[in-house]
Coordinates of C-alpha atoms and ligand atoms in Angstrom, one line a residue:
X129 CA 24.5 9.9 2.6
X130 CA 24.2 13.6 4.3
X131 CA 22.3 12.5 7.9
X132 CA 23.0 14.7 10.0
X133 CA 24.8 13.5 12.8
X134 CA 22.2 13.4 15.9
X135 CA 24.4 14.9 17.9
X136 CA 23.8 18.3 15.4
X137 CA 19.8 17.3 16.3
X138 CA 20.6 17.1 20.1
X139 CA 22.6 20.6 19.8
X140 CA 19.5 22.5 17.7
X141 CA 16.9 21.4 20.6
X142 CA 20.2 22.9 22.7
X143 CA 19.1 26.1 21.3
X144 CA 15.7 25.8 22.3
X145 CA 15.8 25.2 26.2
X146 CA 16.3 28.3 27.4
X147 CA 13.4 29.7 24.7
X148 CA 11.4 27.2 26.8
X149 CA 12.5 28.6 30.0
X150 CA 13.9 25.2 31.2
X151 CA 17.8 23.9 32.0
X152 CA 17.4 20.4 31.0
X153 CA 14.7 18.3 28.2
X154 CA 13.7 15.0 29.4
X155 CA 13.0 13.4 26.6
X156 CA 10.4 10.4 26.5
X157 CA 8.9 9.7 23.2
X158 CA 10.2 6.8 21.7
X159 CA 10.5 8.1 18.5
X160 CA 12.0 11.9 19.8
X161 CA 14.5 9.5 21.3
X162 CA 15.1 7.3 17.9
X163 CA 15.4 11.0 16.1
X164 CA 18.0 12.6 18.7
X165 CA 20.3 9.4 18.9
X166 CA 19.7 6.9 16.4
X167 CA 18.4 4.0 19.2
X168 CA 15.6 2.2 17.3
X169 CA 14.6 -0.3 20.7
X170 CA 11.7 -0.3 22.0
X171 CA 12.3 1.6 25.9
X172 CA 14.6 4.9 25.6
X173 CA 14.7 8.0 27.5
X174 CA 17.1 11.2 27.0
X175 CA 18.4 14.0 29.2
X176 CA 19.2 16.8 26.5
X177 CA 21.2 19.4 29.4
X178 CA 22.2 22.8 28.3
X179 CA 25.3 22.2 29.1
X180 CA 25.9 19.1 26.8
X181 CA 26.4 16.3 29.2
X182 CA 23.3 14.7 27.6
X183 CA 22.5 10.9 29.3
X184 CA 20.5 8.0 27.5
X185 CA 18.7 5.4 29.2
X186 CA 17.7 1.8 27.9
X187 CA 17.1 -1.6 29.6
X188 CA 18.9 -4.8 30.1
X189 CA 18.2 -6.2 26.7
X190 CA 19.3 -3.6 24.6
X191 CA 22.9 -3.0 26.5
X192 CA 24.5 -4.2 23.3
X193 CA 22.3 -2.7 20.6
X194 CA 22.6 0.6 23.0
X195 CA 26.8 0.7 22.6
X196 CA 26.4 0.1 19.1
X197 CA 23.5 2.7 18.3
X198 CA 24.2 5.3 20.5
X199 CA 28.6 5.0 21.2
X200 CA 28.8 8.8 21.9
X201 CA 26.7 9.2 25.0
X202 CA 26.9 8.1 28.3
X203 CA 24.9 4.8 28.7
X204 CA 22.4 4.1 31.9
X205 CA 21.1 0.8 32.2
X206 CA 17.6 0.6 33.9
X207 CA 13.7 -1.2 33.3
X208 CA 11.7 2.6 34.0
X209 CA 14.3 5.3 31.9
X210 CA 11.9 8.1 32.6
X211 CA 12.0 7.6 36.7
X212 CA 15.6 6.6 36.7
X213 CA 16.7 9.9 34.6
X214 CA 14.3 12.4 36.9
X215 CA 16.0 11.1 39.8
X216 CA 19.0 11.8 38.0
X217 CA 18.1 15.7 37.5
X218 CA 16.4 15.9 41.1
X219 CA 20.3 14.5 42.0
X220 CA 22.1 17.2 40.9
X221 CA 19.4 19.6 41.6
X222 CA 18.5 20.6 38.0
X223 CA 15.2 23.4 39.0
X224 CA 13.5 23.6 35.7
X225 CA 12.6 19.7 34.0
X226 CA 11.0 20.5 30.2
X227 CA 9.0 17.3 29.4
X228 CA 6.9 16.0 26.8
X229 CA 3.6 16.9 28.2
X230 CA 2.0 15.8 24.9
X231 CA 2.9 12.4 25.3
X232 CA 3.4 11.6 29.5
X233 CA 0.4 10.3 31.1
X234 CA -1.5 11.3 34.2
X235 CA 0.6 8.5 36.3
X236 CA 3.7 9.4 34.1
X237 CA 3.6 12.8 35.6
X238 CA 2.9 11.6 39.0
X239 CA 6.3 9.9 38.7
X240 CA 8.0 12.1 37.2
X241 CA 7.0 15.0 40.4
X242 CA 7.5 11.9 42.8
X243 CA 11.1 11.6 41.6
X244 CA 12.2 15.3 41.3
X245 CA 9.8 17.2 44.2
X246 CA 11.8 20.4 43.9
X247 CA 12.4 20.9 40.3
X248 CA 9.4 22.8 38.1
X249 CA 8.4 20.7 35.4
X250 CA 7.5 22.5 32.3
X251 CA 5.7 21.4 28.8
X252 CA 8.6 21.3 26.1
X253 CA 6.0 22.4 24.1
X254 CA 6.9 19.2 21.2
X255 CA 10.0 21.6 20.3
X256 CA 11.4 17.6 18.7
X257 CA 8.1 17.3 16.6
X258 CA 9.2 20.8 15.9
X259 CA 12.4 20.2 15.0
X260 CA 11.6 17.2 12.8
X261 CA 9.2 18.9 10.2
X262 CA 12.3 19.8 8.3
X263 CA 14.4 17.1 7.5
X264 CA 18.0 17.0 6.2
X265 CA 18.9 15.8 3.1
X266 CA 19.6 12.4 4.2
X267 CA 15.9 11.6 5.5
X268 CA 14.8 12.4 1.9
X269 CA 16.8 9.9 0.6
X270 CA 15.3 6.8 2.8
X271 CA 11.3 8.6 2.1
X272 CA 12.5 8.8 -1.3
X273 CA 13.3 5.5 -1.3
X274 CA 10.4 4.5 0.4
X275 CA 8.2 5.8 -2.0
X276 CA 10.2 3.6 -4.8
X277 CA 9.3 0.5 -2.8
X278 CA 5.9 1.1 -2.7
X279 CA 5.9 2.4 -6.8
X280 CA 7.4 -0.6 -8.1
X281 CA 4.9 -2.6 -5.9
X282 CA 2.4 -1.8 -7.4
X283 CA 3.6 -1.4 -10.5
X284 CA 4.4 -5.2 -9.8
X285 CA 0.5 -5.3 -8.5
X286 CA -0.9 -4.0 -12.1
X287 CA 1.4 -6.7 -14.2
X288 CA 0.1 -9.3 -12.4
X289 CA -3.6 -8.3 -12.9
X290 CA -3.9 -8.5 -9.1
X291 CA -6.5 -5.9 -9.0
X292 CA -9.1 -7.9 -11.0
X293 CA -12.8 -8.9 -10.6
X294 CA -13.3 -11.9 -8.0
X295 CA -10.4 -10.8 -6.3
X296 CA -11.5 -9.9 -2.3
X297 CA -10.0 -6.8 -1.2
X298 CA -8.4 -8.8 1.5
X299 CA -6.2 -10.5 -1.2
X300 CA -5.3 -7.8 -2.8
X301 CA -4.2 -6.0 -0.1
X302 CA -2.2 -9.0 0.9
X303 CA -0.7 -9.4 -2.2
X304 CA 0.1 -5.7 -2.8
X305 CA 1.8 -5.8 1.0
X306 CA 3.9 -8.5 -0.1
X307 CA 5.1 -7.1 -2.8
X308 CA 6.1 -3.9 -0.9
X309 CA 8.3 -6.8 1.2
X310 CA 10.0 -8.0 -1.6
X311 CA 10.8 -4.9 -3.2
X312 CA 12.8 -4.0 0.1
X313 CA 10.1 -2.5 2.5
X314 CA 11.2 -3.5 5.9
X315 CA 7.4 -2.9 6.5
X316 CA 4.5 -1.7 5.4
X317 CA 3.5 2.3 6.8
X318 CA 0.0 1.2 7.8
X319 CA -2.4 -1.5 7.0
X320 CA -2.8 -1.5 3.4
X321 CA -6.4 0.1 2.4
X322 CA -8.0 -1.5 -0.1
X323 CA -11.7 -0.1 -1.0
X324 CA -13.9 -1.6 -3.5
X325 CA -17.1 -0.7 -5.1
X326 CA -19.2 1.5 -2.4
X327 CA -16.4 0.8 0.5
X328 CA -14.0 2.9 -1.4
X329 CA -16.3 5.8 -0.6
X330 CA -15.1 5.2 3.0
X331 CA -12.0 7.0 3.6
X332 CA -10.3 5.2 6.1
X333 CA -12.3 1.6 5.0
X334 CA -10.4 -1.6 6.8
X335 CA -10.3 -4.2 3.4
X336 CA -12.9 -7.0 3.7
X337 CA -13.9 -10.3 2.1
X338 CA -16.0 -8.4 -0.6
X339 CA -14.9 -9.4 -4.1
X340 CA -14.2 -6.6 -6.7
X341 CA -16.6 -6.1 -9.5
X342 CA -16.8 -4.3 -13.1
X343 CA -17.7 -0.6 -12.8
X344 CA -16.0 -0.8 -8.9
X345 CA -13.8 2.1 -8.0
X346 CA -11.0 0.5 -6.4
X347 CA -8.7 3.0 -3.8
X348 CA -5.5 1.7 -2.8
X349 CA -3.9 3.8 0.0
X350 CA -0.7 2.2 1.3
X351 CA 2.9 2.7 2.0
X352 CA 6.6 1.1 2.9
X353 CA 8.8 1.9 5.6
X354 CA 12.1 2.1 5.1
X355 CA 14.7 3.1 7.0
X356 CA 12.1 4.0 9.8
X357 CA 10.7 6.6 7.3
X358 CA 6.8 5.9 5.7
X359 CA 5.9 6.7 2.2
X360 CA 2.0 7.5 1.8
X361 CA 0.5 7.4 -2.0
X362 CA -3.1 6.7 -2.7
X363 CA -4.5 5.5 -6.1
X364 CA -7.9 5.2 -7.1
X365 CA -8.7 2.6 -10.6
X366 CA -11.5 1.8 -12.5
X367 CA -12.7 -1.7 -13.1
X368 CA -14.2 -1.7 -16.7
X369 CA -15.4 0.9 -18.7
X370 CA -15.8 4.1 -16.2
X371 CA -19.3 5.6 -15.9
X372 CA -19.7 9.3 -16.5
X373 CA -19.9 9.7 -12.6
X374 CA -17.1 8.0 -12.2
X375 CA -15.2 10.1 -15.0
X376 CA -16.3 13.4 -13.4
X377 CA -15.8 12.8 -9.9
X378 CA -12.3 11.4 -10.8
X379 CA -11.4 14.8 -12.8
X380 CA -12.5 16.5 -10.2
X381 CA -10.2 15.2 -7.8
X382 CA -7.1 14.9 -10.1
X383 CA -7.6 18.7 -10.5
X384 CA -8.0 19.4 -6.8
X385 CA -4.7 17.4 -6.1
X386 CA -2.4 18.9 -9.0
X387 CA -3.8 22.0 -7.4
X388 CA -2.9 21.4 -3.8
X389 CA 0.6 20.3 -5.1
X390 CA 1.2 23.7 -7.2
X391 CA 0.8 25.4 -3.6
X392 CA 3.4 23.6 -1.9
X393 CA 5.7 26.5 -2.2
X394 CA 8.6 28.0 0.8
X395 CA 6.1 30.1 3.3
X396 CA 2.6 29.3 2.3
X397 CA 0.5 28.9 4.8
X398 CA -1.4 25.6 5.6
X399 CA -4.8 27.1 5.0
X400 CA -4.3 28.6 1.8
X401 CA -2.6 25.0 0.8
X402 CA -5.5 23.1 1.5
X403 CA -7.7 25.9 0.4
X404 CA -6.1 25.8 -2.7
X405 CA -7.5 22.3 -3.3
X406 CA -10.7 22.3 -1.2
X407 CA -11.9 25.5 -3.7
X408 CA -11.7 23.5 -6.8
X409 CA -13.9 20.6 -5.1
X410 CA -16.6 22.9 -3.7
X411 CA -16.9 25.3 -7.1
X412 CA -17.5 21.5 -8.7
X413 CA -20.1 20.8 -5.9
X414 CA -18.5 17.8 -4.1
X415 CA -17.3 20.3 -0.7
X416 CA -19.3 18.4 1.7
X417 CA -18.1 15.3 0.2
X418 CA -14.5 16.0 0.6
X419 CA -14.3 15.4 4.7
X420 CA -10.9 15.8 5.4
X421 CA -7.9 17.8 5.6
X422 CA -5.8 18.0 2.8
X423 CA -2.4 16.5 3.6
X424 CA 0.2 15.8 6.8
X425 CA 3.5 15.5 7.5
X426 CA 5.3 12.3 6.7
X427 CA 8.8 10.4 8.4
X428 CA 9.8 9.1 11.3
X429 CA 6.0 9.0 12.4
X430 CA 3.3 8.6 9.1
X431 CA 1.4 11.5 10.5
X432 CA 3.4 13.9 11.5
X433 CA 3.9 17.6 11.6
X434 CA 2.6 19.7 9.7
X435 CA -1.0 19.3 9.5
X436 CA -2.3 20.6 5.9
X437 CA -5.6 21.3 6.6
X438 CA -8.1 24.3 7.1
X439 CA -7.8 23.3 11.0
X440 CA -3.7 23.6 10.8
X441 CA -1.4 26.4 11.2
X442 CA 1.6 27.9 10.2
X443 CA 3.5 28.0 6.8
X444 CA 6.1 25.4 4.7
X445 CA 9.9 25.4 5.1
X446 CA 11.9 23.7 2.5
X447 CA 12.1 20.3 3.1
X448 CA 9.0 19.7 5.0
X449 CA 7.7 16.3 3.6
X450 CA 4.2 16.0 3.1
X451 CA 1.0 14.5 1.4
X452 CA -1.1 15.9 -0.3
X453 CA -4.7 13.7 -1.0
X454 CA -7.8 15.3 -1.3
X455 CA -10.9 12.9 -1.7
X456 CA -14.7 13.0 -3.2
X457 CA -16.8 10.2 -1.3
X458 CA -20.1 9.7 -2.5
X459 CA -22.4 7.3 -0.2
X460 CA -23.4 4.3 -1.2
X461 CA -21.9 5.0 -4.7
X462 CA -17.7 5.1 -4.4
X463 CA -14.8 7.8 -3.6
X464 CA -11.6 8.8 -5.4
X465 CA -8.7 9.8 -3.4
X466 CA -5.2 10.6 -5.1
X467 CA -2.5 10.9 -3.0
X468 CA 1.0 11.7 -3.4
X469 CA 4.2 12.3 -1.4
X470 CA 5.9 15.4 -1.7
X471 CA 9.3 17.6 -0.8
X472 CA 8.8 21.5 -0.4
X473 CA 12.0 23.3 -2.7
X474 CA 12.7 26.6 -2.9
X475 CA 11.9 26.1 -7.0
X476 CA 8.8 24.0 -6.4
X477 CA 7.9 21.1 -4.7
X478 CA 9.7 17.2 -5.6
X479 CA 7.1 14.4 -6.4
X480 CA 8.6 10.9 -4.8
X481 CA 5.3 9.3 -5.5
X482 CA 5.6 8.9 -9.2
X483 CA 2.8 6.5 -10.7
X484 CA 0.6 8.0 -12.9
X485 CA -2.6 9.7 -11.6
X486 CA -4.1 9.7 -15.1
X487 CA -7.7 7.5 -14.8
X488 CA -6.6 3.9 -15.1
X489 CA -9.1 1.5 -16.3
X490 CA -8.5 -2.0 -15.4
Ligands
ZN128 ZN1 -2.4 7.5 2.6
ZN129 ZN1 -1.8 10.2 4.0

């Protein structure tokens, strides 16, 4: 296992206060806090100080799991961490507070200028989202992982013919969610999409009681969590014989992804990533039916920086993890969506996803 030790996380944001003009990061977002120390309850704050006398804050209940999770920093016990730690830095008369502006309410902030009157509280600008689009070495190995589970699950899925007419999408999605438990998943990502028939032309369709018929598309878009890190892959089958629709839409889309994968390479810029795929679907006619961006970052969080997408910006860095899932949805008819998981290398990008994408007739 190479994870890097959080106190080498805590030491990069270091780096970054005084690039944010600030002397100390109050740091509120759970899962900032999970990624800087390792504490995976459910009320944390930080203090990350310049001067490396960085403070975490839980409550009552997790005094225990705290000395076990997080031995190497100094410990405050208290019910509100993000109060109790800017009356800490109005205490010692810290004058510049970065905070997570992104994530801190209206009242939050209220509290926060409440507690420390004389200190100027600036936006840390979501330097820790920042920081976690790269991951080490050892973050691949639990996505990696991850993306095993959720293979062999439905691997497990196909054997069993549990995507089969009569079936309601409910049961499948149950069963394949299941499976993705017993192959190790501590959890599933996200609820478990299953889209028959004209629902599966709904991206983001929640599965119902309808029951799968012949000549259904059927999209399965699901993941498993493991070791707080999400795996994301999307599959789309064909009950029965495929029409010629079906066949061309489906090409169409396998192209588009195999194309958007290609361009995962050290510096590229978002846009040209996603237009990469998004060309292939608009030269086949299908650009207004593919309504989304092409991919997003996957780990800690299952959408997560960076945002592939004509709306993003900036380029890849090796070992960003990412999706990549372009879609064709046709109205009242059906969509395809194939997505994978993916690693940006220096000699081209790793697959973790790894079942098939050639049509599969069931
Ligand atoms: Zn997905
Ligand atoms: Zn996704």
């Amino acid at each position: 296992m190479q994870t890097e030790h959080t106190a080498v996380r805590r030491d990069r944001l270091r780096t970054q206060l005084a690039g944010l003009e600030v002397d100390a990061a109050l740091i509120t977002r759970l899962v900032n806090v999970r990624y800087l120390t390792g504490f995976t309850g459910s009320n944390a704050a930080l203090i990350v100080y310049a001067d490396g006398t960085d403070v975490f804050c839980t409550d009552g209940r997790y005094r225990t799991q705290a000395s076990a999770q997080v031995p190497d920093l100094e410990r405050v016990i208290e019910r509100n961490c993000a109060r109790t730690l800017a009356e800490r830095l109005h205490a010692e008369k810290v004058p510049r507070i970065g905070y997570e502006s992104h994530t801190v309410t209206v009242d939050g902030l209220d509290e926060l200028r409440t507690a420390a009157p004389n200190a100027t509280l600036t936006s840390a600008q979501q330097a820790v989202e920042g920081q976690r689009a790269v991951k080490d070495e050892g973050e691949i190995d639990l996505l990696r992982e991850a993306c095993a589970i959720a293979d062999r699950a439905l691997a497990d899925l196909i054997e069993r013919d549990g995507i089969g007419a009569g079936r309601s999408e409910l049961e499948v999605g149950r069963e394949l969610d299941g499976l993705m438990l017993q192959r190790g998943a501590e959890e599933r990502s996200f609820e478990t999409i299953v889209a028959s028939g004209p629902n599966s032309a709904v991206p983001h369709h929640r599965p119902t009681a309808r029951t799968l018929e012949r000549g259904d598309f059927v999209k399965l878009d699901f993941g498993a969590r493991h070791g707080g890190h999400h795996s994301d892959m999307t599959r789309t089958f064909v009950l029965g014989q495929p029409g010629d629709w079906q066949r061309e839409v489906y090409a169409v889309v396998l192209a588009a992804q195999r194309l958007g994968r290609e361009a995962l390479r050290v510096g590229a810029d978002v846009r040209d990533v996603d237009a990469a795929a998004r060309n292939h679907v608009k030269a086949a006619g299908y650009g207004d039916q593919f309504s989304h961006g092409l991919g997003h970052g996957v780990g800690l969080e299952i959408h997560e920086a960076p945002t592939v997408s004509y709306l993003g910006a900036g380029t890849l860095a090796e070992r960003m993890t990412l999706t990549v899932e372009p879609g064709v949805y046709l109205e009242g008819r059906g969509g395809v969506r194939i997505e994978d998981t993916l690693v940006v290398r220096a000699d081209g990008p790793e697959l973790l996803t790894r079942t098939s994408k050639d049509l599969t007739v069931l």
